[in-house]
PDB file of C-alpha atoms in Angstrom:
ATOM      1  CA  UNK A  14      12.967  12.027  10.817  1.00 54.00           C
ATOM      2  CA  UNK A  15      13.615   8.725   9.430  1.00 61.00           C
ATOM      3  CA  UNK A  16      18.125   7.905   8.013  1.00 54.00           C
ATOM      4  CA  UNK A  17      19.165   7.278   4.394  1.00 49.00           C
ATOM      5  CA  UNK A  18      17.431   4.866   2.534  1.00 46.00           C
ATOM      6  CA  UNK A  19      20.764   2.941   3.097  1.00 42.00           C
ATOM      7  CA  UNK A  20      20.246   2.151   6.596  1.00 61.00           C
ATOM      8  CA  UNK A  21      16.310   0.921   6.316  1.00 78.00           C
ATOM      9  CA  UNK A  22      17.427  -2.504   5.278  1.00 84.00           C
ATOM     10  CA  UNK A  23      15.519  -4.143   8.006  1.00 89.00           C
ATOM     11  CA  UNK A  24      12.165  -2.945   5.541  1.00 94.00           C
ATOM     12  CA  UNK A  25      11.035  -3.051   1.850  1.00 97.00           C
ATOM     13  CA  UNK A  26      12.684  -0.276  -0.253  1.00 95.00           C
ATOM     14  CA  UNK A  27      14.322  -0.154  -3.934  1.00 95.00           C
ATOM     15  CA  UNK A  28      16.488  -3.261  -3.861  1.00 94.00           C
ATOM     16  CA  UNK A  29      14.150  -6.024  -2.633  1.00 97.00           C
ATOM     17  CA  UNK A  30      10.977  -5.027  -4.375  1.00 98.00           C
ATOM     18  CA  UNK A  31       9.796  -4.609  -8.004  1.00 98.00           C
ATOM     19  CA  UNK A  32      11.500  -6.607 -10.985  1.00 98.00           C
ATOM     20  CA  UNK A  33      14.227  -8.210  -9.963  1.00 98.00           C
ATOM     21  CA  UNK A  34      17.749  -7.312 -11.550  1.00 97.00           C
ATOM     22  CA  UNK A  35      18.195 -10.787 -13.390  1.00 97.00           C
ATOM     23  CA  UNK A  36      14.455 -10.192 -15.403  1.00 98.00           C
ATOM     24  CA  UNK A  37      14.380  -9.612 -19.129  1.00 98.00           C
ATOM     25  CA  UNK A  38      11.232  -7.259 -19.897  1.00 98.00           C
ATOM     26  CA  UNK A  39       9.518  -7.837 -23.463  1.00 98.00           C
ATOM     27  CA  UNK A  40       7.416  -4.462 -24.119  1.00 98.00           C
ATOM     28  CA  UNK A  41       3.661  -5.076 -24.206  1.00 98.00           C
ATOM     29  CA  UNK A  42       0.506  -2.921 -24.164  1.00 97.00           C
ATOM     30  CA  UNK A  43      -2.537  -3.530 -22.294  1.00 97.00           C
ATOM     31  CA  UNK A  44      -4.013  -6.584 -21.045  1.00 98.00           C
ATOM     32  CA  UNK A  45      -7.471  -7.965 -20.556  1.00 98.00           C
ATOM     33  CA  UNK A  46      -6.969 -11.296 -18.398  1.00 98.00           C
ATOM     34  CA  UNK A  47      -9.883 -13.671 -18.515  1.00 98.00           C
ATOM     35  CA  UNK A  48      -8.090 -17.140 -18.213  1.00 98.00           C
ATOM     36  CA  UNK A  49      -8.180 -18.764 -14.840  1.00 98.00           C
ATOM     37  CA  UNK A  50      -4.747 -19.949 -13.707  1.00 98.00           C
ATOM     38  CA  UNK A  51      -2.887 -17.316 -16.144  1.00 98.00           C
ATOM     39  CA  UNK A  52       0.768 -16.204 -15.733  1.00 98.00           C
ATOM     40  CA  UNK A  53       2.060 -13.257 -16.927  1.00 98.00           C
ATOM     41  CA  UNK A  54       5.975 -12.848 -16.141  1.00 98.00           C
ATOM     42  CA  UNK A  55       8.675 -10.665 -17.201  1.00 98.00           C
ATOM     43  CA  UNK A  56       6.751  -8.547 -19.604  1.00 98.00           C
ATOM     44  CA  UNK A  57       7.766  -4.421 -19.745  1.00 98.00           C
ATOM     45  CA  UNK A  58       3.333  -3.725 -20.152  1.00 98.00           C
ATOM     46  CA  UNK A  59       2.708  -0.054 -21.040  1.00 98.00           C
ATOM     47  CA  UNK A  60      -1.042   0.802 -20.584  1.00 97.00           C
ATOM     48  CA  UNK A  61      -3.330  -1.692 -17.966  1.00 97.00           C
ATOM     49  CA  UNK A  62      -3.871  -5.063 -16.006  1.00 98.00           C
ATOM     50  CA  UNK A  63      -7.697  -5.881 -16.073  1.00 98.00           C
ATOM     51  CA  UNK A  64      -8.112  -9.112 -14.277  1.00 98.00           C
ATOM     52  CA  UNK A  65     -11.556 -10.965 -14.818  1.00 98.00           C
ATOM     53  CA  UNK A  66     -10.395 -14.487 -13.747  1.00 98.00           C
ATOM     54  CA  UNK A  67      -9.731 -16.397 -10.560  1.00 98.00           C
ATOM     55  CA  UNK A  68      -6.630 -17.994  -9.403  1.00 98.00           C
ATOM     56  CA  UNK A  69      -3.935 -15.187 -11.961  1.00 98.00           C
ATOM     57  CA  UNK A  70      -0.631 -14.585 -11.324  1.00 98.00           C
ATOM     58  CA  UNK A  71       1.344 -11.079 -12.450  1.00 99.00           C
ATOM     59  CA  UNK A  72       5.293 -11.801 -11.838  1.00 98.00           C
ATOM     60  CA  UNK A  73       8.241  -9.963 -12.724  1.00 98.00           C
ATOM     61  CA  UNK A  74       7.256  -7.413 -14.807  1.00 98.00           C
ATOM     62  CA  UNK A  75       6.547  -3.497 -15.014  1.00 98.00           C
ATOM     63  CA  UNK A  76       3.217  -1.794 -15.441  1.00 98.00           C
ATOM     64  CA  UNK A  77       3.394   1.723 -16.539  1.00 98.00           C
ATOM     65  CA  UNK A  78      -0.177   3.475 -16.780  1.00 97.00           C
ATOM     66  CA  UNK A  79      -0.462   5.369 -19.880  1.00 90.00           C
ATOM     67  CA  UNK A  80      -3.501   7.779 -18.110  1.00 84.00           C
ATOM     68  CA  UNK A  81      -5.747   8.128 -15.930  1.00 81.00           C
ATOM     69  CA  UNK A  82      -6.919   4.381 -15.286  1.00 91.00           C
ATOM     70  CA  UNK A  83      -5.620   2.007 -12.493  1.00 97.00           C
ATOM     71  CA  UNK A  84      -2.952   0.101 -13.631  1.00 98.00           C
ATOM     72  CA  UNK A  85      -4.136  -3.088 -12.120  1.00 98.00           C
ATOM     73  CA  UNK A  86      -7.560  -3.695 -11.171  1.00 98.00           C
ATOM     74  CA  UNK A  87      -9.866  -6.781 -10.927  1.00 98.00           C
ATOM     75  CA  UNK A  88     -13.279  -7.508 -11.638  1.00 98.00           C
ATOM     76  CA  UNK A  89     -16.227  -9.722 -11.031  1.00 96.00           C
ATOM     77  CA  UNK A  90     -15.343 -12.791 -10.610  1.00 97.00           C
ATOM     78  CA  UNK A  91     -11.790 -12.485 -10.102  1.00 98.00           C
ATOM     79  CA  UNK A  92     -10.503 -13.733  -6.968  1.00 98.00           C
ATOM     80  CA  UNK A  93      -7.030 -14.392  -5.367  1.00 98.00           C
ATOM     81  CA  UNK A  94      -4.910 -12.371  -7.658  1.00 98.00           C
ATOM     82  CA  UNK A  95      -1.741 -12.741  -6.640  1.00 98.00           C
ATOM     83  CA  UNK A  96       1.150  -9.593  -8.059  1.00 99.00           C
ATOM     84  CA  UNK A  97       4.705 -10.415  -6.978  1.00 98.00           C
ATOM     85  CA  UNK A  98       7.962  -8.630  -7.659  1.00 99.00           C
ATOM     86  CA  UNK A  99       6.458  -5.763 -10.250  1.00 99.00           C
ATOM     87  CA  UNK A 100       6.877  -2.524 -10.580  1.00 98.00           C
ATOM     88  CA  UNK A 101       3.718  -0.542 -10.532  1.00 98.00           C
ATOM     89  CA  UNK A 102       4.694   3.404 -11.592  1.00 98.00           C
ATOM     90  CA  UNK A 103       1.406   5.449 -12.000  1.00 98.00           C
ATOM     91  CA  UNK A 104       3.018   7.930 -14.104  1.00 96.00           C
ATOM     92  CA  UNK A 105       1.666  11.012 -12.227  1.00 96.00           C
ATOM     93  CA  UNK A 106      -2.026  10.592 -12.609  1.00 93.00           C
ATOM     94  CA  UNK A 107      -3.539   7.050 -12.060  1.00 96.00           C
ATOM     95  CA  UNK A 108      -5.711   7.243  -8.959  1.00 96.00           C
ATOM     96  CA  UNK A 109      -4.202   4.224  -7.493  1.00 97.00           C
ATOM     97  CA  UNK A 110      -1.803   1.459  -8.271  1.00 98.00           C
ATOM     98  CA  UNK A 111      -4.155  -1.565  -7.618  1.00 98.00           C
ATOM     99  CA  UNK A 112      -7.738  -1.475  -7.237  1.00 97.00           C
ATOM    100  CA  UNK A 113     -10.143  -3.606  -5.656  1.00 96.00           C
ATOM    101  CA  UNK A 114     -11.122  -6.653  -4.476  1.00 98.00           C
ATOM    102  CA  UNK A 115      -9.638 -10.016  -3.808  1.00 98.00           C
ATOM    103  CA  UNK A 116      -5.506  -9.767  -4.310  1.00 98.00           C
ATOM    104  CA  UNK A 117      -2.156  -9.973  -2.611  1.00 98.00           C
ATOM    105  CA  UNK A 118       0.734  -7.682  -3.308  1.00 99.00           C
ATOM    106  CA  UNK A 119       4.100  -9.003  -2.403  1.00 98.00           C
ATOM    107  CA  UNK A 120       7.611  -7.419  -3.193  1.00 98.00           C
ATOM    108  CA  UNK A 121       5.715  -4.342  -5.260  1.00 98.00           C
ATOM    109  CA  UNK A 122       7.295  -1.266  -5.473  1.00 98.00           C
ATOM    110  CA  UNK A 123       4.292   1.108  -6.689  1.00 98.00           C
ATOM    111  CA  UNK A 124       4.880   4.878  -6.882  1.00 98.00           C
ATOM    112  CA  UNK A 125       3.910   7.855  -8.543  1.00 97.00           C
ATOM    113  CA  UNK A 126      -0.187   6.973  -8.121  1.00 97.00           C
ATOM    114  CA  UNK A 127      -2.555   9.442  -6.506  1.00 97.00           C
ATOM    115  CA  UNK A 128      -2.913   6.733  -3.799  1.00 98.00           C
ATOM    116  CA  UNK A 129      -0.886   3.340  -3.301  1.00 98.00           C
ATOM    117  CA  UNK A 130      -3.646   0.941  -3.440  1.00 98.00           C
ATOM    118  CA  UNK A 131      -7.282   0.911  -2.823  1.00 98.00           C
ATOM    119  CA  UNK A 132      -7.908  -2.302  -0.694  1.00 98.00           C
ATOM    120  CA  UNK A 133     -11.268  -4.171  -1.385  1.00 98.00           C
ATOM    121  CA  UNK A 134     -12.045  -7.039   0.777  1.00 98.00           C
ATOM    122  CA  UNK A 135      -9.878 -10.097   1.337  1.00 98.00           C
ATOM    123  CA  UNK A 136      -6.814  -8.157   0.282  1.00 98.00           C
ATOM    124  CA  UNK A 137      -3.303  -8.594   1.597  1.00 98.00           C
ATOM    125  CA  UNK A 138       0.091  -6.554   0.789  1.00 98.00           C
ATOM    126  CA  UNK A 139       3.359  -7.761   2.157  1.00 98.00           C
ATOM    127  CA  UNK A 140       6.960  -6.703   1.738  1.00 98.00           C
ATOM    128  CA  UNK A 141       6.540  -4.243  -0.134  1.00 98.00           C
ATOM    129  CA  UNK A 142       7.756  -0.141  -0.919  1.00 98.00           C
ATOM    130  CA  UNK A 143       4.988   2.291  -1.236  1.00 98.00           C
ATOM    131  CA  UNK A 144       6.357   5.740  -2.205  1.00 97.00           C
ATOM    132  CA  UNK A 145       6.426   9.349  -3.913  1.00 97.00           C
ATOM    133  CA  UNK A 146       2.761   9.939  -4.180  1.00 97.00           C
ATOM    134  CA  UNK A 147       1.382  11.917  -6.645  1.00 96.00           C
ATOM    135  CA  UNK A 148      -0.051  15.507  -6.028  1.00 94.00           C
ATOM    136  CA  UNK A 149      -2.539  16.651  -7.885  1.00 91.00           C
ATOM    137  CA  UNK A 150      -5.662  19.376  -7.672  1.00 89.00           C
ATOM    138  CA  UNK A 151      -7.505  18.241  -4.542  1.00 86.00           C
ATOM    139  CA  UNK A 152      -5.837  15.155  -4.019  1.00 88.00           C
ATOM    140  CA  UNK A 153      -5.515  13.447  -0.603  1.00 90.00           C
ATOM    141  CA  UNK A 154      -2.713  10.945  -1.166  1.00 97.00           C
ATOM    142  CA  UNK A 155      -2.741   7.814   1.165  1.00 98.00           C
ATOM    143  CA  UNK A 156      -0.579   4.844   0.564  1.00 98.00           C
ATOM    144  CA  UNK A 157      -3.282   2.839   1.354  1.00 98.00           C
ATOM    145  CA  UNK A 158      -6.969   3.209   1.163  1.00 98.00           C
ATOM    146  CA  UNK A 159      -9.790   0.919   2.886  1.00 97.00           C
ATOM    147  CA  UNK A 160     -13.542   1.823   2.003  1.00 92.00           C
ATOM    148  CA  UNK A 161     -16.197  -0.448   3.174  1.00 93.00           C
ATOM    149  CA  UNK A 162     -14.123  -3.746   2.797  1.00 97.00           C
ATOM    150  CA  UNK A 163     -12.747  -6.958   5.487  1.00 97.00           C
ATOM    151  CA  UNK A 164     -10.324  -9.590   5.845  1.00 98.00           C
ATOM    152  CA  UNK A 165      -7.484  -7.608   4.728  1.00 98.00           C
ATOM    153  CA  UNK A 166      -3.500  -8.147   6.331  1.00 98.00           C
ATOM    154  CA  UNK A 167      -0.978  -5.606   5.941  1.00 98.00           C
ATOM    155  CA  UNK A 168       2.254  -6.804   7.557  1.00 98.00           C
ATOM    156  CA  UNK A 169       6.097  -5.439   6.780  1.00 98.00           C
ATOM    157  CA  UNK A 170       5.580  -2.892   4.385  1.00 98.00           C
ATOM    158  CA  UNK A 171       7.433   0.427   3.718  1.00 97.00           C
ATOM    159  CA  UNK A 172       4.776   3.231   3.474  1.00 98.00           C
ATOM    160  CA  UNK A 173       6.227   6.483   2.857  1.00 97.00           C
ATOM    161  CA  UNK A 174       3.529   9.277   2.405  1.00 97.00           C
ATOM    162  CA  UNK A 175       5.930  11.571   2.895  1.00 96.00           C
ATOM    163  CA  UNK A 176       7.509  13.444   0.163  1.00 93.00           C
ATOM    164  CA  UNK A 177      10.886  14.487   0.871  1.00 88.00           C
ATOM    165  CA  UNK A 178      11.785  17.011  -2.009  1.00 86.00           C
ATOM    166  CA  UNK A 179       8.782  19.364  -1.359  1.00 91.00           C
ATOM    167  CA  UNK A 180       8.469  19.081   2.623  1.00 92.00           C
ATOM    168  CA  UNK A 181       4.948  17.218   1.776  1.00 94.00           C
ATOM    169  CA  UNK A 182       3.965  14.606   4.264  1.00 95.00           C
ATOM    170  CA  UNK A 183       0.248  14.096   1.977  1.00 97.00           C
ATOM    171  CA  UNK A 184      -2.369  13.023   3.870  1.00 97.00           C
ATOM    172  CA  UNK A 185      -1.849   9.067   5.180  1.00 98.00           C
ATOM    173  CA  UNK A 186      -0.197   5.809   5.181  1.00 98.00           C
ATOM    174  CA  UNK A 187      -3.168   4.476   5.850  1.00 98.00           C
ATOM    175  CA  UNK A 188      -6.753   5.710   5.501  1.00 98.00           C
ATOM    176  CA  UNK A 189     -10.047   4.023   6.761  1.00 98.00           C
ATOM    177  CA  UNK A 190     -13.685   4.378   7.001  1.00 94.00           C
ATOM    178  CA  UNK A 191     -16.155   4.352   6.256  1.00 96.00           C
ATOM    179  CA  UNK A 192     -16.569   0.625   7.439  1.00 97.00           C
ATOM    180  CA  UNK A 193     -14.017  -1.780   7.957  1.00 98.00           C
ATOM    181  CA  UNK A 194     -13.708  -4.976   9.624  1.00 98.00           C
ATOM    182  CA  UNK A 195     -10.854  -7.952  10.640  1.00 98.00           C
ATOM    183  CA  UNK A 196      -7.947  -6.111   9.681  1.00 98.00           C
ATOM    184  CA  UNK A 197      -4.489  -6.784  10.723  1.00 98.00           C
ATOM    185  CA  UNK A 198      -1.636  -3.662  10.347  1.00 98.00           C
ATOM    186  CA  UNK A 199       2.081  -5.212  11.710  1.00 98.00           C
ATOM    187  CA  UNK A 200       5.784  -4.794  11.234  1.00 98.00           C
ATOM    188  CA  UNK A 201       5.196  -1.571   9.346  1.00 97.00           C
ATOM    189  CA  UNK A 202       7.345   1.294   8.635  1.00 97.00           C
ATOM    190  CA  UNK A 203       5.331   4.412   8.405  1.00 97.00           C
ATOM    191  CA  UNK A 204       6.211   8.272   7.453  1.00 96.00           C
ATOM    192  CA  UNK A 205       4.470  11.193   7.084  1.00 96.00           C
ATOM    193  CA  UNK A 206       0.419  12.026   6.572  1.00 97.00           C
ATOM    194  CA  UNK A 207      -1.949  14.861   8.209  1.00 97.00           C
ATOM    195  CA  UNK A 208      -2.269  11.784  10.614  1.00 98.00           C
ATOM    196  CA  UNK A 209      -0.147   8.596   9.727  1.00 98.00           C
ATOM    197  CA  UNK A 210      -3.305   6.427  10.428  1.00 98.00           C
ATOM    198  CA  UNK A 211      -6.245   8.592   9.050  1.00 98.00           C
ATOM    199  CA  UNK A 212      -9.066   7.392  11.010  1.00 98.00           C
ATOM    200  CA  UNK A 213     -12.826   8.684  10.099  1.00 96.00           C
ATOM    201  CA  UNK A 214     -15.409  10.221  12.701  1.00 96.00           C
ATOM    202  CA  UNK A 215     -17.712   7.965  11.143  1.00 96.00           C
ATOM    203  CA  UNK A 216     -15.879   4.837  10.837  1.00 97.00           C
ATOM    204  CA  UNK A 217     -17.920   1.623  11.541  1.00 98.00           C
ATOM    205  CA  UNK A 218     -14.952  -0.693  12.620  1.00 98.00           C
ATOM    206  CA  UNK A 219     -14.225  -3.713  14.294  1.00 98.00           C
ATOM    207  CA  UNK A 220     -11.294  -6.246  14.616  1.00 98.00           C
ATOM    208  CA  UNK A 221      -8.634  -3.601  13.829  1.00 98.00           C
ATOM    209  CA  UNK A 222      -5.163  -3.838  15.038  1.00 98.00           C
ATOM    210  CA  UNK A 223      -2.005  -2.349  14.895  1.00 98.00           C
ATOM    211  CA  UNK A 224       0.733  -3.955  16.470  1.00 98.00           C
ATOM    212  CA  UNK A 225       4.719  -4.381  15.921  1.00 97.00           C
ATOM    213  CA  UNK A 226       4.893  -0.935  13.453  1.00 97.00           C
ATOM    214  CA  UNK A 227       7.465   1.522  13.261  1.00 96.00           C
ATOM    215  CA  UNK A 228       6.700   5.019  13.037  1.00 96.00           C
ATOM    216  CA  UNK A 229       8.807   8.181  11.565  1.00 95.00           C
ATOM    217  CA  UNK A 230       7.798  11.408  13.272  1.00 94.00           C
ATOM    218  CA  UNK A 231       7.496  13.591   9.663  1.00 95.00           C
ATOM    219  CA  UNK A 232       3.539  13.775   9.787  1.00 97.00           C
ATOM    220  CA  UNK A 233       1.881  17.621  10.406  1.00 97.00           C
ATOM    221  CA  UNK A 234      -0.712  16.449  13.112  1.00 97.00           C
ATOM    222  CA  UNK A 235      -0.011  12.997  14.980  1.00 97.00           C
ATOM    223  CA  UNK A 236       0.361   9.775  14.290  1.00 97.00           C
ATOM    224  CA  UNK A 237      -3.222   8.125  14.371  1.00 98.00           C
ATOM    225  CA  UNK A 238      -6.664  10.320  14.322  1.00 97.00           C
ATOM    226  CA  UNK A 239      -8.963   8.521  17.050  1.00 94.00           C
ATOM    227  CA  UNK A 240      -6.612   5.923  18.183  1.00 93.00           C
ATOM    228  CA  UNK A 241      -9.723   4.953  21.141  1.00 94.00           C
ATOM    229  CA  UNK A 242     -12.055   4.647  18.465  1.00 97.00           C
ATOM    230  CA  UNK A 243     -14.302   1.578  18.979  1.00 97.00           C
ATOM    231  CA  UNK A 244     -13.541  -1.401  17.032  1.00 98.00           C
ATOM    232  CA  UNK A 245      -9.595  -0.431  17.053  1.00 98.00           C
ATOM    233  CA  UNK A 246      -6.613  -1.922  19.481  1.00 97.00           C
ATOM    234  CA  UNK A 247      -3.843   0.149  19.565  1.00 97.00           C
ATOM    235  CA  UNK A 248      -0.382  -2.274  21.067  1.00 97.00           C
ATOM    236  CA  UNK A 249       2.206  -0.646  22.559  1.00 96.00           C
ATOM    237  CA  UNK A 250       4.220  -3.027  20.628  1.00 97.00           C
ATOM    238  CA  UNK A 251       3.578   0.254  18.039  1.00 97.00           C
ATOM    239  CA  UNK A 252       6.893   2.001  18.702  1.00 96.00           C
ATOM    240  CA  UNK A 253       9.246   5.716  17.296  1.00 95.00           C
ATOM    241  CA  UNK A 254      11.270   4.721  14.516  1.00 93.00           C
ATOM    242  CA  UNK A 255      14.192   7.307  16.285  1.00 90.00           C
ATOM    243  CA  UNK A 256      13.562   5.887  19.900  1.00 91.00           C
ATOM    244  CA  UNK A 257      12.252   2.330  19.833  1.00 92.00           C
ATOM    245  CA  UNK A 258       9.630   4.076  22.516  1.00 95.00           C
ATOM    246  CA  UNK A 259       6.206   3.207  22.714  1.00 97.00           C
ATOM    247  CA  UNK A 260       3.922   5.163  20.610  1.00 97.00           C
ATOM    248  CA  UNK A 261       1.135   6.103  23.064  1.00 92.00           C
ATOM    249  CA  UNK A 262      -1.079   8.538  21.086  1.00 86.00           C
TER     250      UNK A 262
END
């Protein structure tokens, strides 16, 4: 059981992600980005982010998907994307936030998506608040999702796959199979999931570790699936959220 929201301060949450309290939002609907080097800042964008170019930058602004697309997603030949203090809200029905390859995620608060993010390959998301997933028919809900995809960092991010109002811990914070390699999970808080750290039978994995994360106790089966699997290190610098004990699955 993790406190009030009020005492997490030590991790991401509602006051030290998304658009900060000083922004000005102008209202805008979709946007195709094919500019290399392109800012976007403090913009209030109803609809979608599709990145073609290398090198953009999304800053201080909200992204509210208007159906069933991602709200941010990149495309050939985007690369190094970065998304910094926005607000991502999925509205109930977008399959994920952000989706695929080649971006970092820092300060985001992204909520209401089927799943958080859907991490491609050279990928990393920092500092930021991942929260009230969206249920819907035959949905699995992770925070974060990693499908055949490498060099990817998570590191001090607030993943809660649980869903306090309903008693619904969803499926994961994070999910991964069915190949993924060099990836670095630390200084995580983590709540709720079937397991926290979904782990597939088939998983072809190597250069995985989890180390420095804090974990609530509000999943239904355990806290990683397969934690010996080869290709992962568990630390025991992986500790309870309640305790500060070692979390020796």
């Amino acid at each position: 059981m993790l406190p009030p929201l009020a005492s997490l301060t030590r991790w991401p949450g509602p006051d030290s992600t998304g658009v900060p309290a000083d922004a000005t939002l102008t209202p805008s609907g979709s946007l195709e980005l094919h500019e290399d080097g392109q800012v976007v800042t403090d913009l209030d964008i109803t609809g979608r982010v599709s990145v073609h170019a290398r090198d953009v930058t999304i800053r201080r602004s909200r992204i509210t998907s208007d159906g069933v697309t991602f709200p941010i997603r990149t495309f050939s030949p985007a690369a190094n994307l970065v998304v910094e203090d926005v607000e991502i809200d999925g509205g109930g029905a977008a399959p994920a936030g952000v989706c695929l390859d080649d971006y970092t995620l820092r300060r985001v608060n992204l909520h209401h998506v089927q799943d958080g993010a859907w991490l491609g390959s050279r990928v990393t998301v920092v500092d930021s608040w991942i929260h009230d997933l969206a249920r819907v028919p035959d949905s699995h809900n992770d925070c974060l999702r990693v499908t055949g995809a490498g060099d990817i960092v998570i590191r001090h991010n607030r993943l809660d796959a649980y869903r306090p109002g309903v008693a619904d811990p969803t499926n994961s914070c994070l999910a991964l199979g069915p190949a993924v390699h060099n990836l670095r999970f630390e200084d995580n808080l983590c709540d709720g999931g079937l397991y926290s750290i979904g782990v597939r039978p088939d998983l072809a994995a190597s250069a995985i570790v989890f180390r420095g994360n804090v974990f609530g106790r509000r999943y239904r089966m355990g806290i990683i699936a397969r934690p010996r699997h080869p290709g992962i290190r568990w630390d025991r610098s992986n500790v309870w959220f309640d305790s500060g004990e070692p979390v020796l699955p």
